XYZ file of C-alpha atoms in Angstrom:
301
model
C 53.644 14.124 -57.765
C 54.941 13.161 -54.382
C 56.312 16.165 -52.290
C 58.133 16.533 -49.287
C 58.247 19.552 -47.181
C 61.939 20.089 -45.971
C 62.521 22.307 -42.645
C 65.885 22.832 -41.412
C 65.818 24.058 -37.696
C 67.839 25.240 -35.036
C 66.768 26.582 -31.511
C 63.665 28.462 -32.661
C 60.846 26.379 -31.318
C 58.203 29.082 -31.401
C 58.749 29.824 -34.890
C 59.111 25.916 -35.926
C 55.748 25.470 -34.344
C 54.082 28.096 -36.810
C 56.062 26.897 -39.742
C 54.794 23.382 -39.023
C 51.145 24.463 -38.292
C 51.178 26.367 -41.595
C 52.384 23.355 -43.662
C 49.638 21.280 -42.055
C 47.178 23.855 -42.954
C 47.830 23.691 -46.911
C 44.903 22.624 -48.896
C 47.558 20.476 -50.988
C 49.477 19.082 -48.091
C 52.927 17.827 -48.347
C 53.057 14.084 -48.625
C 55.817 14.044 -45.880
C 57.314 16.522 -43.775
C 60.824 16.155 -42.873
C 62.323 18.235 -40.277
C 66.011 18.341 -40.146
C 67.026 19.419 -36.505
C 70.519 20.957 -36.178
C 71.146 20.053 -32.594
C 68.627 22.176 -30.912
C 68.878 22.522 -27.286
C 65.335 24.278 -26.825
C 63.193 21.479 -26.497
C 62.262 21.716 -30.354
C 62.511 17.788 -31.029
C 60.481 17.299 -28.101
C 57.787 19.747 -29.107
C 57.434 18.248 -32.576
C 57.194 14.780 -31.419
C 54.299 15.815 -29.048
C 52.460 18.083 -31.076
C 53.244 16.996 -34.773
C 53.862 13.131 -34.427
C 53.379 12.705 -38.139
C 56.430 14.783 -38.871
C 59.653 12.759 -39.904
C 62.443 14.103 -37.518
C 66.168 13.743 -38.440
C 68.641 14.986 -35.800
C 72.089 15.887 -37.142
C 73.298 15.895 -33.773
C 75.376 19.076 -34.457
C 74.593 22.685 -35.818
C 75.771 22.005 -39.420
C 74.348 25.263 -40.605
C 71.526 25.957 -43.195
C 73.729 24.382 -45.868
C 74.630 21.166 -43.992
C 70.823 20.855 -43.070
C 69.390 21.319 -46.441
C 71.854 18.805 -47.891
C 70.613 16.137 -45.196
C 67.198 17.295 -46.160
C 67.542 16.746 -49.945
C 69.344 13.566 -49.119
C 66.391 12.056 -47.061
C 63.813 13.206 -49.433
C 65.551 11.550 -52.475
C 66.004 8.268 -50.474
C 62.224 8.511 -49.573
C 61.328 8.480 -53.236
C 59.727 11.759 -53.394
C 59.429 13.681 -56.760
C 59.878 17.295 -55.290
C 60.962 18.905 -52.107
C 59.601 21.906 -50.845
C 62.547 23.774 -48.804
C 62.319 26.282 -45.958
C 63.884 27.343 -42.959
C 61.981 27.330 -39.593
C 61.227 31.117 -39.536
C 59.259 30.709 -42.750
C 55.480 30.535 -42.740
C 53.925 29.484 -46.206
C 50.654 31.301 -46.582
C 47.352 29.422 -47.132
C 47.286 27.697 -50.518
C 50.952 28.321 -51.412
C 51.901 24.544 -52.367
C 49.192 23.944 -54.709
C 50.238 26.357 -57.389
C 53.861 25.283 -57.168
C 53.013 21.586 -57.651
C 50.655 22.355 -60.452
C 53.060 24.461 -62.235
C 55.756 21.787 -62.119
C 53.359 19.061 -63.259
C 51.664 21.006 -66.182
C 55.047 22.373 -67.487
C 55.846 20.709 -70.920
C 59.549 21.149 -69.968
C 59.884 20.657 -66.193
C 61.769 23.391 -64.459
C 64.403 22.907 -62.209
C 62.602 24.603 -59.588
C 59.459 26.660 -58.957
C 59.576 29.177 -55.957
C 57.060 31.087 -53.963
C 57.248 34.877 -53.628
C 58.862 35.657 -50.251
C 56.851 38.410 -48.274
C 57.334 40.403 -45.161
C 54.815 40.640 -42.455
C 53.190 43.528 -44.489
C 52.577 41.384 -47.317
C 55.337 43.308 -49.376
C 58.066 41.551 -51.249
C 60.843 40.783 -48.919
C 63.893 43.074 -49.784
C 66.133 40.145 -48.712
C 64.691 37.798 -51.107
C 64.160 39.759 -54.236
C 64.029 37.516 -57.558
C 67.127 37.214 -59.717
C 65.254 37.628 -62.968
C 66.554 35.837 -66.115
C 67.491 37.779 -69.157
C 66.912 34.727 -71.376
C 63.704 35.433 -73.468
C 62.760 31.745 -74.108
C 62.932 30.913 -70.642
C 60.791 33.959 -69.634
C 58.174 32.701 -72.317
C 58.052 29.088 -70.628
C 57.532 30.796 -67.274
C 54.722 32.985 -68.288
C 52.934 29.973 -69.475
C 53.058 28.719 -66.086
C 51.985 32.070 -64.693
C 55.321 33.138 -63.476
C 58.713 34.644 -64.220
C 61.915 33.179 -64.961
C 64.710 33.528 -62.272
C 68.147 32.401 -62.347
C 68.129 31.413 -58.534
C 66.204 31.243 -55.254
C 66.548 31.227 -51.686
C 66.016 28.156 -49.552
C 62.574 29.899 -48.254
C 59.562 28.469 -50.212
C 61.564 26.784 -53.308
C 60.267 23.508 -54.687
C 62.922 21.714 -56.500
C 62.733 18.850 -58.875
C 64.252 15.789 -57.099
C 64.597 13.851 -60.468
C 67.007 16.768 -61.520
C 68.604 16.839 -58.083
C 69.395 13.060 -58.176
C 71.945 13.799 -61.140
C 74.014 16.659 -59.426
C 75.861 17.084 -55.961
C 74.065 18.029 -53.005
C 74.084 21.621 -51.690
C 77.450 22.293 -50.555
C 77.421 21.594 -46.788
C 80.929 23.331 -46.337
C 79.162 26.811 -47.126
C 77.470 26.516 -43.596
C 75.582 29.814 -43.979
C 74.968 32.120 -46.847
C 74.886 31.631 -50.422
C 74.407 27.896 -50.412
C 70.921 28.408 -51.908
C 71.936 30.651 -54.720
C 74.741 28.469 -55.763
C 72.301 25.296 -55.610
C 69.257 26.737 -57.366
C 71.537 28.291 -59.954
C 72.837 24.788 -60.748
C 69.416 23.564 -61.021
C 68.230 26.448 -63.416
C 71.463 25.933 -65.735
C 70.054 22.457 -66.548
C 66.651 23.592 -67.085
C 64.947 26.847 -65.796
C 63.736 28.345 -62.778
C 60.281 29.886 -61.996
C 59.087 32.392 -59.600
C 55.275 31.899 -59.053
C 53.645 35.080 -57.470
C 50.593 33.067 -56.702
C 52.278 31.134 -54.304
C 53.577 33.176 -51.038
C 55.454 32.653 -48.202
C 56.021 34.634 -45.085
C 59.543 35.526 -43.993
C 60.904 38.316 -41.666
C 62.884 41.059 -42.999
C 66.502 40.640 -42.072
C 68.306 43.887 -40.528
C 71.569 44.446 -42.563
C 74.714 43.815 -40.143
C 76.705 46.797 -39.933
C 79.405 44.599 -38.246
C 79.283 41.046 -39.168
C 81.744 39.844 -36.628
C 83.044 36.348 -37.075
C 80.293 35.672 -39.865
C 82.434 37.915 -42.131
C 84.646 34.848 -42.692
C 81.645 33.018 -44.435
C 80.482 36.177 -46.438
C 83.763 36.723 -48.013
C 84.629 32.943 -48.378
C 81.152 31.867 -49.852
C 81.192 34.757 -52.190
C 84.293 33.776 -53.804
C 83.255 30.090 -53.875
C 79.993 31.096 -55.514
C 81.762 33.171 -58.215
C 84.237 30.311 -58.570
C 81.815 27.623 -58.914
C 79.885 29.377 -62.004
C 81.060 27.556 -65.092
C 80.026 30.618 -67.245
C 82.642 32.116 -69.442
C 84.342 35.098 -67.653
C 85.454 38.344 -69.352
C 88.634 40.068 -68.458
C 86.851 41.853 -65.508
C 85.486 38.713 -64.169
C 88.536 36.910 -62.643
C 89.581 35.732 -59.071
C 91.908 38.840 -58.638
C 89.152 41.241 -59.252
C 86.801 39.099 -56.981
C 89.450 39.047 -54.397
C 90.048 42.880 -54.642
C 86.205 43.232 -54.299
C 86.191 41.252 -51.177
C 89.345 43.103 -49.588
C 87.517 46.307 -49.958
C 84.600 44.944 -48.260
C 86.748 43.584 -45.538
C 88.380 47.032 -45.216
C 84.906 48.610 -44.704
C 84.014 46.120 -42.094
C 87.239 46.692 -40.238
C 86.211 50.429 -39.854
C 82.950 49.261 -38.420
C 84.422 46.221 -36.308
C 83.964 46.260 -32.457
C 86.618 43.227 -31.958
C 89.559 44.174 -34.501
C 91.254 40.955 -33.850
C 88.023 38.826 -34.850
C 87.691 41.042 -38.006
C 91.341 40.609 -39.062
C 91.171 36.724 -38.764
C 87.640 36.682 -40.458
C 88.838 38.890 -43.197
C 92.247 36.931 -43.904
C 90.805 33.571 -43.346
C 87.875 34.392 -45.935
C 89.929 35.628 -48.591
C 92.286 32.721 -48.266
C 89.864 29.926 -48.208
C 87.775 31.795 -50.969
C 90.367 31.653 -53.532
C 92.767 28.744 -52.424
C 90.234 26.152 -51.387
C 86.861 24.722 -52.697
C 83.884 23.143 -50.938
C 83.636 19.712 -50.924
C 81.391 17.646 -53.715
C 78.929 15.461 -51.875
C 76.840 13.244 -54.234
C 73.242 11.996 -53.379
C 73.804 8.872 -51.391
C 76.872 9.632 -49.732
C 75.634 10.982 -46.451
C 73.291 8.042 -45.962
C 76.197 5.655 -46.946
C 78.207 7.732 -44.286
C 80.939 8.071 -46.807
C 81.197 11.637 -45.943
C 81.164 13.130 -42.494
C 79.479 16.769 -42.055
C 80.604 18.763 -38.689
C 82.814 21.476 -37.693
């Protein structure tokens, strides 16, 4: 199995150096490391070219967010002919021996999972509260996952998830229009619907705990819009309590709570109103593998 590690980076040169060093120290090393740089201005690209010359660098030329960066990363990994891609941000640090168990599980599975993901841990070695697993309630999937030494999950974050590129080639890329937040949950849910997803505790990746943002500021727009997009993209049958009106009401309540904390009320109002409107009235663009390289779709803000 040919594996590409895909790292998306933006202006975090010191963290990127640690991430790439950890990738190169794996006992089962990736066959290629693909860095997608989102227009960094801190010398990240120069550092990689000088200290990690074997890394394949792709410069987007602009900040496309995590979503746009991973769309490009998967596009490049598919074009290079790899079988799987190990995805992570530049602030992730895979612990020694993390890639081998993921590859082994995917290779030996009678029914290949859509993805196998590492357990995300904090600096103390405990499960990271921001990346807790979304366990599957499907008994048959849990039995399949247990045979591989893991647990079946419905989704995973783009922090140490090894995706099956043969499955990825048959579906749209991650929705680049999400920019930040929920793009990974949406994409890995698609992968697990077609097969199943596995969390493998034998593989661990370090990621700092994220502090809850009491005032999201302008990011409230992405949180509301993408939360609604995530729900609308789910093809599962809906009950009477699972409908756009109820979702919109839930996000409106969240927006009101944010308004009570907002330091900039005008920014809050614009972000909340735009998030609700676009989340309910618009949809993210569908971009298929090959379209980015063919330049038939342009990403950017």
